[in-house]
mmCIF file of C-alpha atoms in Angstrom:
data_model
loop_
_atom_site.group_PDB
_atom_site.id
_atom_site.type_symbol
_atom_site.label_atom_id
_atom_site.label_comp_id
_atom_site.label_asym_id
_atom_site.label_seq_id
_atom_site.Cartn_x
_atom_site.Cartn_y
_atom_site.Cartn_z
ATOM 1 C CA MET A 1 0.000 0.000 0.000
ATOM 2 C CA ASN A 2 1.506 3.271 -1.082
ATOM 3 C CA PHE A 3 -0.468 6.184 0.250
ATOM 4 C CA GLY A 4 1.606 8.905 -1.421
ATOM 5 C CA LYS A 5 1.342 7.338 -4.855
ATOM 6 C CA GLN A 6 -2.395 6.728 -4.537
ATOM 7 C CA PHE A 7 -2.931 10.264 -3.300
ATOM 8 C CA LYS A 8 -1.050 11.727 -6.246
ATOM 9 C CA GLU A 9 -3.048 9.514 -8.612
ATOM 10 C CA GLY A 10 -6.377 10.542 -7.123
ATOM 11 C CA LEU A 11 -5.601 14.212 -7.061
ATOM 12 C CA ILE A 12 -3.560 14.623 -10.253
ATOM 13 C CA THR A 13 -2.327 11.873 -12.551
ATOM 14 C CA ASN A 14 -5.507 9.766 -12.412
ATOM 15 C CA ASN A 15 -7.993 12.393 -11.263
ATOM 16 C CA PRO A 16 -11.516 10.958 -11.549
ATOM 17 C CA VAL A 17 -12.945 14.019 -13.277
ATOM 18 C CA LEU A 18 -10.099 15.583 -15.229
ATOM 19 C CA VAL A 19 -8.261 12.440 -16.356
ATOM 20 C CA GLN A 20 -10.732 9.536 -16.140
ATOM 21 C CA VAL A 21 -13.526 11.916 -17.229
ATOM 22 C CA LEU A 22 -16.060 10.241 -14.926
ATOM 23 C CA GLY A 23 -18.959 11.796 -13.025
ATOM 24 C CA MET A 24 -19.480 14.594 -15.542
ATOM 25 C CA CYS A 25 -23.186 15.084 -14.894
ATOM 26 C CA SER A 26 -22.924 15.968 -11.226
ATOM 27 C CA THR A 27 -19.744 17.959 -11.827
ATOM 28 C CA MET A 28 -21.480 20.300 -14.218
ATOM 29 C CA ALA A 29 -24.837 20.391 -12.512
ATOM 30 C CA ILE A 30 -24.011 21.279 -8.938
ATOM 31 C CA THR A 31 -20.873 23.429 -9.159
ATOM 32 C CA THR A 32 -22.714 26.742 -8.923
ATOM 33 C CA SER A 33 -21.838 27.721 -5.378
ATOM 34 C CA PHE A 34 -19.046 26.884 -2.975
ATOM 35 C CA MET A 35 -21.252 25.137 -0.429
ATOM 36 C CA ASN A 36 -22.831 22.899 -3.086
ATOM 37 C CA GLY A 37 -19.426 21.751 -4.281
ATOM 38 C CA LEU A 38 -18.214 21.051 -0.783
ATOM 39 C CA GLY A 39 -21.405 19.211 0.211
ATOM 40 C CA MET A 40 -21.472 17.066 -2.922
ATOM 41 C CA GLY A 41 -17.739 16.367 -2.762
ATOM 42 C CA VAL A 42 -17.859 15.225 0.839
ATOM 43 C CA ALA A 43 -20.995 13.132 0.214
ATOM 44 C CA VAL A 44 -19.298 11.352 -2.692
ATOM 45 C CA LEU A 45 -16.095 10.949 -0.681
ATOM 46 C CA ILE A 46 -17.938 9.228 2.147
ATOM 47 C CA ILE A 47 -20.028 6.995 -0.108
ATOM 48 C CA LEU A 48 -17.038 6.115 -2.295
ATOM 49 C CA THR A 49 -14.863 5.176 0.672
ATOM 50 C CA ALA A 50 -17.591 3.147 2.367
ATOM 51 C CA SER A 51 -18.624 1.283 -0.768
ATOM 52 C CA ASN A 52 -14.968 0.694 -1.722
ATOM 53 C CA VAL A 53 -14.319 -0.956 1.629
ATOM 54 C CA VAL A 54 -17.425 -3.135 1.541
ATOM 55 C CA ILE A 55 -16.979 -4.151 -2.085
ATOM 56 C CA SER A 56 -13.345 -5.112 -1.655
ATOM 57 C CA ALA A 57 -14.281 -7.026 1.499
ATOM 58 C CA ILE A 58 -16.933 -9.088 -0.278
ATOM 59 C CA ARG A 59 -15.060 -9.391 -3.598
ATOM 60 C CA LYS A 60 -14.063 -13.029 -3.012
ATOM 61 C CA ILE A 61 -17.608 -14.231 -2.279
ATOM 62 C CA VAL A 62 -19.334 -12.257 -5.034
ATOM 63 C CA PRO A 63 -20.090 -14.479 -8.040
ATOM 64 C CA ASP A 64 -18.566 -12.904 -11.144
ATOM 65 C CA LYS A 65 -21.829 -12.978 -13.114
ATOM 66 C CA ILE A 66 -23.818 -10.808 -10.735
ATOM 67 C CA ARG A 67 -21.069 -8.545 -9.428
ATOM 68 C CA ILE A 68 -22.449 -5.352 -11.010
ATOM 69 C CA ALA A 69 -25.861 -5.981 -9.447
ATOM 70 C CA MET A 70 -24.222 -6.582 -6.064
ATOM 71 C CA PHE A 71 -22.108 -3.424 -6.386
ATOM 72 C CA ILE A 72 -25.159 -1.324 -7.207
ATOM 73 C CA VAL A 73 -27.116 -2.702 -4.237
ATOM 74 C CA VAL A 74 -24.239 -1.856 -1.880
ATOM 75 C CA ILE A 75 -23.751 1.607 -3.418
ATOM 76 C CA ALA A 76 -27.479 2.372 -3.402
ATOM 77 C CA GLY A 77 -27.623 1.396 0.258
ATOM 78 C CA PHE A 78 -24.889 3.840 1.200
ATOM 79 C CA VAL A 79 -26.334 6.609 -0.973
ATOM 80 C CA THR A 80 -29.742 6.257 0.654
ATOM 81 C CA CYS A 81 -28.121 6.356 4.102
ATOM 82 C CA VAL A 82 -26.252 9.554 3.270
ATOM 83 C CA ASP A 83 -29.376 11.061 1.683
ATOM 84 C CA LEU A 84 -31.454 10.372 4.798
ATOM 85 C CA LEU A 85 -28.723 11.628 7.130
ATOM 86 C CA LEU A 86 -28.316 14.846 5.122
ATOM 87 C CA GLN A 87 -32.067 15.489 5.103
ATOM 88 C CA ALA A 88 -32.232 14.887 8.824
ATOM 89 C CA PHE A 89 -29.216 16.807 10.056
ATOM 90 C CA VAL A 90 -28.134 19.243 7.289
ATOM 91 C CA PRO A 91 -31.429 20.043 5.530
ATOM 92 C CA ALA A 92 -29.934 23.162 3.896
ATOM 93 C CA VAL A 93 -27.349 21.139 1.977
ATOM 94 C CA ALA A 94 -29.910 18.444 1.149
ATOM 95 C CA ALA A 95 -32.256 21.096 -0.250
ATOM 96 C CA SER A 96 -29.658 22.769 -2.442
ATOM 97 C CA LEU A 97 -28.271 19.502 -3.834
ATOM 98 C CA GLY A 98 -31.753 18.063 -4.313
ATOM 99 C CA VAL A 99 -31.974 15.149 -6.703
ATOM 100 C CA PHE A 100 -28.207 14.957 -7.182
ATOM 101 C CA ILE A 101 -27.726 13.109 -3.905
ATOM 102 C CA PRO A 102 -29.892 10.117 -4.904
ATOM 103 C CA LEU A 103 -28.225 10.293 -8.330
ATOM 104 C CA ILE A 104 -24.854 9.476 -6.744
ATOM 105 C CA VAL A 105 -26.028 5.854 -7.098
ATOM 106 C CA VAL A 106 -25.331 6.091 -10.806
ATOM 107 C CA ASN A 107 -22.268 8.295 -10.456
ATOM 108 C CA CYS A 108 -19.785 6.382 -12.582
ATOM 109 C CA ILE A 109 -16.840 7.275 -10.339
ATOM 110 C CA ILE A 110 -18.161 4.950 -7.653
ATOM 111 C CA LEU A 111 -19.068 2.016 -9.891
ATOM 112 C CA GLY A 112 -15.923 2.675 -11.923
ATOM 113 C CA ARG A 113 -13.655 2.414 -8.881
ATOM 114 C CA ALA A 114 -15.544 -0.649 -7.625
ATOM 115 C CA GLU A 115 -15.009 -2.439 -10.919
ATOM 116 C CA SER A 116 -11.490 -1.253 -11.756
ATOM 117 C CA PHE A 117 -9.910 -1.092 -8.309
ATOM 118 C CA CYS A 118 -11.765 -2.680 -5.387
ATOM 119 C CA TYR A 119 -12.593 -5.877 -7.247
ATOM 120 C CA LYS A 120 -8.857 -6.530 -7.589
ATOM 121 C CA ASN A 121 -7.386 -4.969 -4.440
ATOM 122 C CA GLY A 122 -7.539 -5.438 -0.698
ATOM 123 C CA VAL A 123 -9.634 -3.605 1.853
ATOM 124 C CA GLY A 124 -6.856 -1.258 3.025
ATOM 125 C CA ALA A 125 -5.846 -0.195 -0.464
ATOM 126 C CA SER A 126 -9.500 0.276 -1.452
ATOM 127 C CA PHE A 127 -10.111 2.442 1.598
ATOM 128 C CA VAL A 128 -7.180 4.670 0.687
ATOM 129 C CA ASP A 129 -8.309 4.687 -2.940
ATOM 130 C CA GLY A 130 -11.781 5.859 -1.897
ATOM 131 C CA ILE A 131 -10.367 8.726 0.132
ATOM 132 C CA CYS A 132 -7.867 9.776 -2.542
ATOM 133 C CA GLN A 133 -10.317 9.600 -5.455
ATOM 134 C CA GLY A 134 -12.911 11.364 -3.312
ATOM 135 C CA ILE A 135 -10.487 14.160 -2.522
ATOM 136 C CA GLY A 136 -9.621 14.425 -6.214
ATOM 137 C CA TYR A 137 -13.313 14.753 -7.093
ATOM 138 C CA THR A 138 -13.965 17.262 -4.310
ATOM 139 C CA ALA A 139 -10.937 19.340 -5.319
ATOM 140 C CA VAL A 140 -12.168 19.651 -8.910
ATOM 141 C CA LEU A 141 -15.677 20.549 -7.728
ATOM 142 C CA MET A 142 -14.308 23.263 -5.446
ATOM 143 C CA VAL A 143 -12.172 24.768 -8.211
ATOM 144 C CA MET A 144 -15.158 24.759 -10.577
ATOM 145 C CA CYS A 145 -17.425 26.260 -7.938
ATOM 146 C CA ILE A 146 -15.012 29.045 -7.150
ATOM 147 C CA ILE A 147 -14.506 29.928 -10.836
ATOM 148 C CA ARG A 148 -18.195 29.734 -11.767
ATOM 149 C CA GLU A 149 -19.423 31.580 -8.707
ATOM 150 C CA LEU A 150 -16.791 34.310 -9.021
ATOM 151 C CA LEU A 151 -17.197 34.921 -12.746
ATOM 152 C CA GLY A 152 -20.902 34.080 -12.931
ATOM 153 C CA ALA A 153 -22.278 35.842 -9.866
ATOM 154 C CA GLY A 154 -19.263 37.862 -8.714
ATOM 155 C CA THR A 155 -19.393 36.393 -5.227
ATOM 156 C CA PHE A 156 -17.394 34.001 -3.107
ATOM 157 C CA GLY A 157 -18.684 31.520 -0.553
ATOM 158 C CA ALA A 158 -22.470 31.883 -0.998
ATOM 159 C CA GLY A 159 -24.279 29.695 1.510
ATOM 160 C CA LEU A 160 -21.109 29.080 3.497
ATOM 161 C CA LEU A 161 -22.312 30.809 6.647
ATOM 162 C CA GLY A 162 -25.981 29.874 6.476
ATOM 163 C CA PRO A 163 -28.582 28.430 4.122
ATOM 164 C CA ASP A 164 -29.490 31.793 2.589
ATOM 165 C CA ALA A 165 -26.273 33.673 3.271
ATOM 166 C CA LYS A 166 -25.083 35.753 0.332
ATOM 167 C CA GLY A 167 -21.457 35.398 -0.682
ATOM 168 C CA ILE A 168 -18.947 38.193 -0.450
ATOM 169 C CA GLN A 169 -19.368 40.382 -3.532
ATOM 170 C CA ILE A 170 -15.935 40.553 -5.164
ATOM 171 C CA ILE A 171 -16.864 41.662 -8.659
ATOM 172 C CA PRO A 172 -19.542 44.413 -8.700
ATOM 173 C CA ALA A 173 -22.973 42.945 -9.513
ATOM 174 C CA GLN A 174 -23.271 44.509 -12.990
ATOM 175 C CA PHE A 175 -20.175 42.832 -14.477
ATOM 176 C CA PRO A 176 -20.386 39.031 -13.940
ATOM 177 C CA ALA A 177 -21.497 36.799 -16.838
ATOM 178 C CA GLY A 178 -24.580 34.985 -15.499
ATOM 179 C CA MET A 179 -24.122 32.448 -18.278
ATOM 180 C CA LEU A 180 -21.349 30.770 -16.294
ATOM 181 C CA THR A 181 -23.767 29.614 -13.618
ATOM 182 C CA LEU A 182 -25.869 27.891 -16.318
ATOM 183 C CA PRO A 183 -25.121 24.428 -17.720
ATOM 184 C CA VAL A 184 -23.298 25.943 -20.702
ATOM 185 C CA GLY A 185 -20.907 27.639 -18.288
ATOM 186 C CA GLY A 186 -20.326 24.277 -16.640
ATOM 187 C CA PHE A 187 -19.232 22.796 -19.965
ATOM 188 C CA LEU A 188 -16.939 25.752 -20.678
ATOM 189 C CA VAL A 189 -15.229 25.762 -17.285
ATOM 190 C CA LEU A 190 -14.863 21.985 -17.232
ATOM 191 C CA ALA A 191 -13.409 21.984 -20.760
ATOM 192 C CA CYS A 192 -10.855 24.623 -19.762
ATOM 193 C CA LEU A 193 -9.904 22.672 -16.644
ATOM 194 C CA ILE A 194 -9.497 19.392 -18.556
ATOM 195 C CA ALA A 195 -7.420 21.158 -21.204
ATOM 196 C CA ALA A 196 -5.210 22.746 -18.543
ATOM 197 C CA MET A 197 -4.789 19.397 -16.817
ATOM 198 C CA GLN A 198 -3.871 17.578 -20.028
ATOM 199 C CA TRP A 199 -1.371 20.315 -20.882
ATOM 200 C CA ALA A 200 0.181 20.107 -17.421
ATOM 201 C CA LEU A 201 0.396 16.306 -17.540
ATOM 202 C CA ALA A 202 1.870 16.269 -21.044
ATOM 203 C CA ARG A 203 4.471 18.952 -20.346
ATOM 204 C CA PRO A 204 7.259 16.811 -18.827
ATOM 205 C CA LYS A 205 6.850 14.316 -21.668
ATOM 206 C CA ASN A 206 7.022 17.046 -24.314
ATOM 207 C CA LYS A 207 10.156 18.483 -22.760
ATOM 208 C CA GLU A 208 11.893 15.126 -22.910
ATOM 209 C CA GLU A 209 10.895 14.614 -26.508
ATOM 210 C CA SER A 210 12.197 18.001 -27.596
ATOM 211 C CA LYS A 211 15.606 17.352 -26.037
ATOM 212 C CA MET B 1 -13.438 -7.085 -17.844
ATOM 213 C CA SER B 2 -11.531 -9.484 -20.126
ATOM 214 C CA LYS B 3 -13.821 -12.334 -19.074
ATOM 215 C CA GLU B 4 -16.782 -10.450 -20.474
ATOM 216 C CA VAL B 5 -15.404 -10.316 -24.016
ATOM 217 C CA LYS B 6 -16.578 -13.830 -24.835
ATOM 218 C CA THR B 7 -20.200 -12.950 -25.529
ATOM 219 C CA LYS B 8 -21.071 -16.340 -27.004
ATOM 220 C CA GLU B 9 -20.179 -18.084 -23.763
ATOM 221 C CA LYS B 10 -22.605 -20.887 -22.979
ATOM 222 C CA VAL B 11 -25.050 -19.960 -20.235
ATOM 223 C CA ASN B 12 -24.492 -22.067 -17.155
ATOM 224 C CA MET B 13 -27.936 -23.475 -16.363
ATOM 225 C CA ASP B 14 -26.796 -25.653 -13.493
ATOM 226 C CA PRO B 15 -29.593 -25.222 -10.901
ATOM 227 C CA LYS B 16 -27.093 -25.217 -8.073
ATOM 228 C CA TYR B 17 -25.169 -22.341 -9.662
ATOM 229 C CA ILE B 18 -28.320 -20.325 -10.331
ATOM 230 C CA THR B 19 -29.482 -20.887 -6.752
ATOM 231 C CA THR B 20 -26.128 -19.626 -5.483
ATOM 232 C CA LEU B 21 -26.490 -16.447 -7.541
ATOM 233 C CA THR B 22 -30.053 -15.832 -6.395
ATOM 234 C CA VAL B 23 -29.352 -16.508 -2.752
ATOM 235 C CA THR B 24 -26.229 -14.313 -2.726
ATOM 236 C CA LEU B 25 -28.113 -11.406 -4.260
ATOM 237 C CA LEU B 26 -31.101 -11.953 -1.994
ATOM 238 C CA VAL B 27 -28.964 -12.030 1.148
ATOM 239 C CA THR B 28 -27.166 -8.849 0.087
ATOM 240 C CA CYS B 29 -30.463 -7.074 -0.517
ATOM 241 C CA VAL B 30 -31.832 -8.208 2.846
ATOM 242 C CA ILE B 31 -28.720 -6.987 4.685
ATOM 243 C CA VAL B 32 -28.793 -3.631 2.901
ATOM 244 C CA ALA B 33 -32.526 -3.235 3.491
ATOM 245 C CA ALA B 34 -32.098 -4.009 7.186
ATOM 246 C CA ALA B 35 -29.306 -1.437 7.470
ATOM 247 C CA LEU B 36 -31.484 1.149 5.733
ATOM 248 C CA GLY B 37 -34.330 0.390 8.075
ATOM 249 C CA LEU B 38 -32.071 1.181 11.008
ATOM 250 C CA VAL B 39 -30.887 4.453 9.455
ATOM 251 C CA ASN B 40 -34.461 5.382 8.635
ATOM 252 C CA LYS B 41 -35.468 4.775 12.252
ATOM 253 C CA VAL B 42 -32.824 7.262 13.387
ATOM 254 C CA THR B 43 -33.526 9.899 10.739
ATOM 255 C CA ALA B 44 -37.324 9.739 10.335
ATOM 256 C CA GLY B 45 -37.943 11.976 13.358
ATOM 257 C CA PRO B 46 -35.507 14.763 12.485
ATOM 258 C CA ILE B 47 -36.636 14.755 8.816
ATOM 259 C CA ALA B 48 -40.301 15.105 9.747
ATOM 260 C CA ALA B 49 -39.397 17.833 12.235
ATOM 261 C CA ALA B 50 -37.363 19.725 9.634
ATOM 262 C CA ASN B 51 -40.194 19.542 7.087
ATOM 263 C CA LEU B 52 -42.785 20.602 9.626
ATOM 264 C CA GLU B 53 -40.622 23.532 10.694
ATOM 265 C CA LYS B 54 -40.241 24.620 7.068
ATOM 266 C CA THR B 55 -43.987 24.452 6.448
ATOM 267 C CA ASN B 56 -44.794 26.219 9.702
ATOM 268 C CA ALA B 57 -42.355 29.021 8.914
ATOM 269 C CA ALA B 58 -43.996 29.441 5.507
ATOM 270 C CA LEU B 59 -47.480 29.403 7.032
ATOM 271 C CA ALA B 60 -46.542 32.011 9.632
ATOM 272 C CA SER B 61 -44.950 34.231 6.987
ATOM 273 C CA VAL B 62 -48.154 34.447 4.927
ATOM 274 C CA PHE B 63 -50.214 35.440 7.977
ATOM 275 C CA GLN B 64 -47.829 37.891 9.607
ATOM 276 C CA GLU B 65 -50.533 40.014 11.235
ATOM 277 C CA ALA B 66 -51.799 37.095 13.309
ATOM 278 C CA SER B 67 -50.521 37.381 16.890
ATOM 279 C CA ALA B 68 -51.306 33.828 17.987
ATOM 280 C CA PRO B 69 -51.489 31.902 14.718
ATOM 281 C CA GLU B 70 -52.513 28.275 14.567
ATOM 282 C CA PHE B 71 -52.915 26.184 11.465
ATOM 283 C CA PRO B 72 -55.121 23.106 11.919
ATOM 284 C CA GLU B 73 -55.027 20.950 8.811
ATOM 285 C CA MET B 74 -58.167 20.443 6.755
ATOM 286 C CA GLU B 75 -59.153 17.529 4.596
ATOM 287 C CA VAL B 76 -58.415 18.010 0.897
ATOM 288 C CA THR B 77 -61.632 17.233 -0.967
ATOM 289 C CA GLU B 78 -61.961 16.136 -4.560
ATOM 290 C CA GLU B 79 -63.456 19.520 -5.496
ATOM 291 C CA MET B 80 -60.366 21.279 -4.123
ATOM 292 C CA ALA B 81 -58.086 18.957 -6.077
ATOM 293 C CA ALA B 82 -60.114 19.560 -9.236
ATOM 294 C CA ALA B 83 -60.058 23.348 -8.700
ATOM 295 C CA ALA B 84 -56.268 23.312 -8.361
ATOM 296 C CA GLY B 85 -55.979 20.911 -11.269
ATOM 297 C CA SER B 86 -57.686 23.358 -13.620
ATOM 298 C CA PHE B 87 -54.553 25.544 -13.318
ATOM 299 C CA SER B 88 -52.227 22.531 -13.717
ATOM 300 C CA THR B 89 -51.324 22.677 -10.052
ATOM 301 C CA THR B 90 -51.593 20.092 -7.299
ATOM 302 C CA VAL B 91 -52.950 20.956 -3.883
ATOM 303 C CA GLN B 92 -50.975 19.247 -1.138
ATOM 304 C CA ASN B 93 -52.490 20.464 2.096
ATOM 305 C CA VAL B 94 -55.111 22.974 3.127
ATOM 306 C CA TYR B 95 -54.913 24.657 6.513
ATOM 307 C CA GLU B 96 -57.347 26.798 8.424
ATOM 308 C CA ALA B 97 -55.652 29.954 9.620
ATOM 309 C CA GLN B 98 -56.717 30.817 13.145
ATOM 310 C CA ASP B 99 -55.649 33.754 15.263
ATOM 311 C CA GLY B 100 -56.400 33.117 18.915
ATOM 312 C CA GLY B 101 -59.090 30.601 17.955
ATOM 313 C CA GLN B 102 -60.717 33.015 15.452
ATOM 314 C CA LEU B 103 -60.853 31.858 11.807
ATOM 315 C CA ILE B 104 -59.034 34.502 9.733
ATOM 316 C CA GLY B 105 -58.574 32.644 6.464
ATOM 317 C CA HIS B 106 -57.000 29.644 4.849
ATOM 318 C CA ALA B 107 -53.550 28.617 3.751
ATOM 319 C CA VAL B 108 -53.072 26.379 0.750
ATOM 320 C CA LYS B 109 -49.906 24.398 0.189
ATOM 321 C CA ILE B 110 -49.762 23.941 -3.536
ATOM 322 C CA VAL B 111 -47.298 22.575 -6.091
ATOM 323 C CA ALA B 112 -46.881 24.284 -9.470
ATOM 324 C CA SER B 113 -44.416 23.485 -12.212
ATOM 325 C CA GLY B 114 -41.478 25.820 -12.704
ATOM 326 C CA SER B 115 -38.753 25.735 -15.312
ATOM 327 C CA GLN B 116 -36.635 23.062 -13.595
ATOM 328 C CA GLY B 117 -39.119 21.081 -11.578
ATOM 329 C CA SER B 118 -41.904 21.698 -9.158
ATOM 330 C CA ILE B 119 -42.296 24.813 -7.053
ATOM 331 C CA GLU B 120 -43.819 24.040 -3.670
ATOM 332 C CA MET B 121 -45.417 27.050 -2.053
ATOM 333 C CA VAL B 122 -47.850 28.228 0.573
ATOM 334 C CA VAL B 123 -50.470 30.810 -0.332
ATOM 335 C CA GLY B 124 -52.363 32.598 2.410
ATOM 336 C CA ILE B 125 -55.911 33.743 1.647
ATOM 337 C CA ASP B 126 -57.988 35.720 4.150
ATOM 338 C CA ALA B 127 -61.686 35.270 4.907
ATOM 339 C CA GLU B 128 -62.652 37.738 2.127
ATOM 340 C CA GLY B 129 -60.768 35.692 -0.468
ATOM 341 C CA THR B 130 -57.835 38.109 -0.765
ATOM 342 C CA VAL B 131 -54.287 36.806 -0.972
ATOM 343 C CA THR B 132 -52.333 37.694 2.175
ATOM 344 C CA GLY B 133 -48.970 36.400 1.028
ATOM 345 C CA VAL B 134 -46.988 33.830 -0.925
ATOM 346 C CA SER B 135 -44.096 31.853 0.507
ATOM 347 C CA ILE B 136 -41.922 29.386 -1.395
ATOM 348 C CA VAL B 137 -41.236 26.174 0.508
ATOM 349 C CA ASP B 138 -39.177 24.251 -2.015
ATOM 350 C CA ASN B 139 -37.995 24.764 -5.579
ATOM 351 C CA ALA B 140 -35.342 23.718 -8.062
ATOM 352 C CA GLU B 141 -35.231 26.866 -10.215
ATOM 353 C CA THR B 142 -32.015 27.866 -11.968
ATOM 354 C CA SER B 143 -29.654 29.639 -9.616
ATOM 355 C CA GLY B 144 -29.316 33.276 -10.645
ATOM 356 C CA ILE B 145 -32.361 33.273 -12.966
ATOM 357 C CA GLY B 146 -35.497 31.518 -11.694
ATOM 358 C CA SER B 147 -34.101 31.740 -8.188
ATOM 359 C CA ARG B 148 -34.599 35.518 -8.381
ATOM 360 C CA VAL B 149 -38.347 34.937 -8.401
ATOM 361 C CA MET B 150 -38.023 32.485 -5.504
ATOM 362 C CA GLU B 151 -36.027 35.055 -3.523
ATOM 363 C CA ASN B 152 -38.747 37.659 -4.033
ATOM 364 C CA GLU B 153 -36.527 40.018 -6.064
ATOM 365 C CA ASN B 154 -38.226 43.380 -6.736
ATOM 366 C CA GLY B 155 -41.100 42.155 -4.556
ATOM 367 C CA VAL B 156 -42.282 39.801 -7.276
ATOM 368 C CA LEU B 157 -43.915 37.564 -4.669
ATOM 369 C CA ASP B 158 -45.293 40.480 -2.656
ATOM 370 C CA GLN B 159 -47.310 41.705 -5.650
ATOM 371 C CA PHE B 160 -49.752 38.831 -5.157
ATOM 372 C CA ALA B 161 -50.823 40.134 -1.753
ATOM 373 C CA GLY B 162 -54.124 41.945 -2.162
ATOM 374 C CA LYS B 163 -55.142 40.059 -5.300
ATOM 375 C CA SER B 164 -58.387 38.141 -5.141
ATOM 376 C CA ALA B 165 -60.639 36.031 -7.307
ATOM 377 C CA ALA B 166 -62.347 39.321 -8.293
ATOM 378 C CA ASP B 167 -59.208 40.220 -10.305
ATOM 379 C CA GLY B 168 -59.980 37.288 -12.597
ATOM 380 C CA THR B 169 -57.360 34.764 -13.566
ATOM 381 C CA LEU B 170 -53.937 36.191 -12.834
ATOM 382 C CA THR B 171 -51.803 36.293 -15.964
ATOM 383 C CA VAL B 172 -48.159 37.266 -16.335
ATOM 384 C CA GLY B 173 -47.956 40.361 -18.519
ATOM 385 C CA SER B 174 -51.458 41.694 -17.839
ATOM 386 C CA ASN B 175 -52.010 41.848 -14.077
ATOM 387 C CA VAL B 176 -48.810 40.193 -12.824
ATOM 388 C CA ASP B 177 -45.257 41.439 -13.432
ATOM 389 C CA ALA B 178 -42.625 38.835 -14.204
ATOM 390 C CA ILE B 179 -38.895 39.020 -13.579
ATOM 391 C CA SER B 180 -37.319 39.457 -17.005
ATOM 392 C CA GLY B 181 -35.533 36.297 -18.097
ATOM 393 C CA ALA B 182 -37.428 34.246 -15.551
ATOM 394 C CA THR B 183 -40.826 34.160 -17.229
ATOM 395 C CA VAL B 184 -41.375 30.437 -16.727
ATOM 396 C CA SER B 185 -40.666 30.631 -12.998
ATOM 397 C CA SER B 186 -42.907 33.712 -12.688
ATOM 398 C CA LYS B 187 -45.680 31.890 -14.547
ATOM 399 C CA GLY B 188 -45.263 28.885 -12.260
ATOM 400 C CA VAL B 189 -45.775 30.992 -9.149
ATOM 401 C CA THR B 190 -48.734 32.746 -10.776
ATOM 402 C CA ALA B 191 -50.349 29.395 -11.601
ATOM 403 C CA GLY B 192 -49.873 28.390 -7.972
ATOM 404 C CA VAL B 193 -51.657 31.517 -6.738
ATOM 405 C CA ASN B 194 -54.488 30.980 -9.251
ATOM 406 C CA GLY B 195 -54.817 27.394 -8.059
ATOM 407 C CA ALA B 196 -54.865 28.453 -4.410
ATOM 408 C CA LEU B 197 -57.549 31.079 -5.095
ATOM 409 C CA ALA B 198 -59.626 28.420 -6.857
ATOM 410 C CA VAL B 199 -59.229 26.097 -3.872
ATOM 411 C CA ALA B 200 -60.252 28.888 -1.490
ATOM 412 C CA GLY B 201 -63.273 29.506 -3.760
ATOM 413 C CA VAL B 202 -64.346 25.905 -3.217
ATOM 414 C CA ILE B 203 -64.037 26.274 0.573
ATOM 415 C CA GLY B 204 -66.269 29.315 0.353
#
């Protein structure tokens, strides 16, 4: 088990969103304010880690033919738990994320990691993988939220201090491009981030080639 | 994944194997369902309390003048449902509004469709059939566009106060002002108020 390597993979070289290009729907849909991104990221992190651990623990007794069905049942169980807990104890976050919490069931990051990692690796490694991939996902969401909220609404940290709290106005209200808080803005920001990531990852290779 | 490539693989019909698959899946489902039952037991109370609090806050906000407001729930009759349905809205609950035991009007919790999903709102209507206020309980409108209607920008929700069935059907553009760019959300709220007035008309 190599925590450092797995952490680097989750956050950068094998980032679930920017490199594996998984979980696009939620990434674009909910990254409109800081609190949304944080709430969704942490929810996915918890569900991913929990389902990773359980799936890798039962991987030897799961018949190959029905493994996807088993994975989905386990994942759906955890998602429903988190959904109920959010509604009960953090209703503000549950309200602003709405249907995207139940939709984590079909978030391909979780099934993708179950199939490509946990089914082949031990419980410890899967636990670390869940945390690292979850942090990678959360980090991308936060970056997208900050960019979209700042350029789209001109604020920072809306909803951070309370359910209806306004963010700090950084750009005067008449300048921001409201388009960025719409789905089209999500595509644009995500495309720019993926492009930047690919450029950054390809850079050392290009340098070597040019030598 | 490599095992899955052979699509023409012969299906294993061995009853023992099939039983194993079924039992494994069944046991997993039972375990997960049991775990969910436990979680539900813990969370059911707080969730109901949170929802009740939200509804109560909305009810109180549409009858602000009442000093000792109480909102006993009424039965939703088929006529009420039909009245709301004629404006493509769904009536969820109807409450009597009482102030110190005195009936001062009714509150209708109604669901109208917005641009991104349903808008759940409470409309207060006094004994004369005049709207006392509109409060949004839940919505999924686009942040920054439809949400401006939900947040009562430019008093777009306040304009309904004082309207009554005597004003005829409320229509965006003629006797209701919309928020520019958020016409669908404005129309949704307007439909909700129309529905609530129709329901109050049924009550009498």
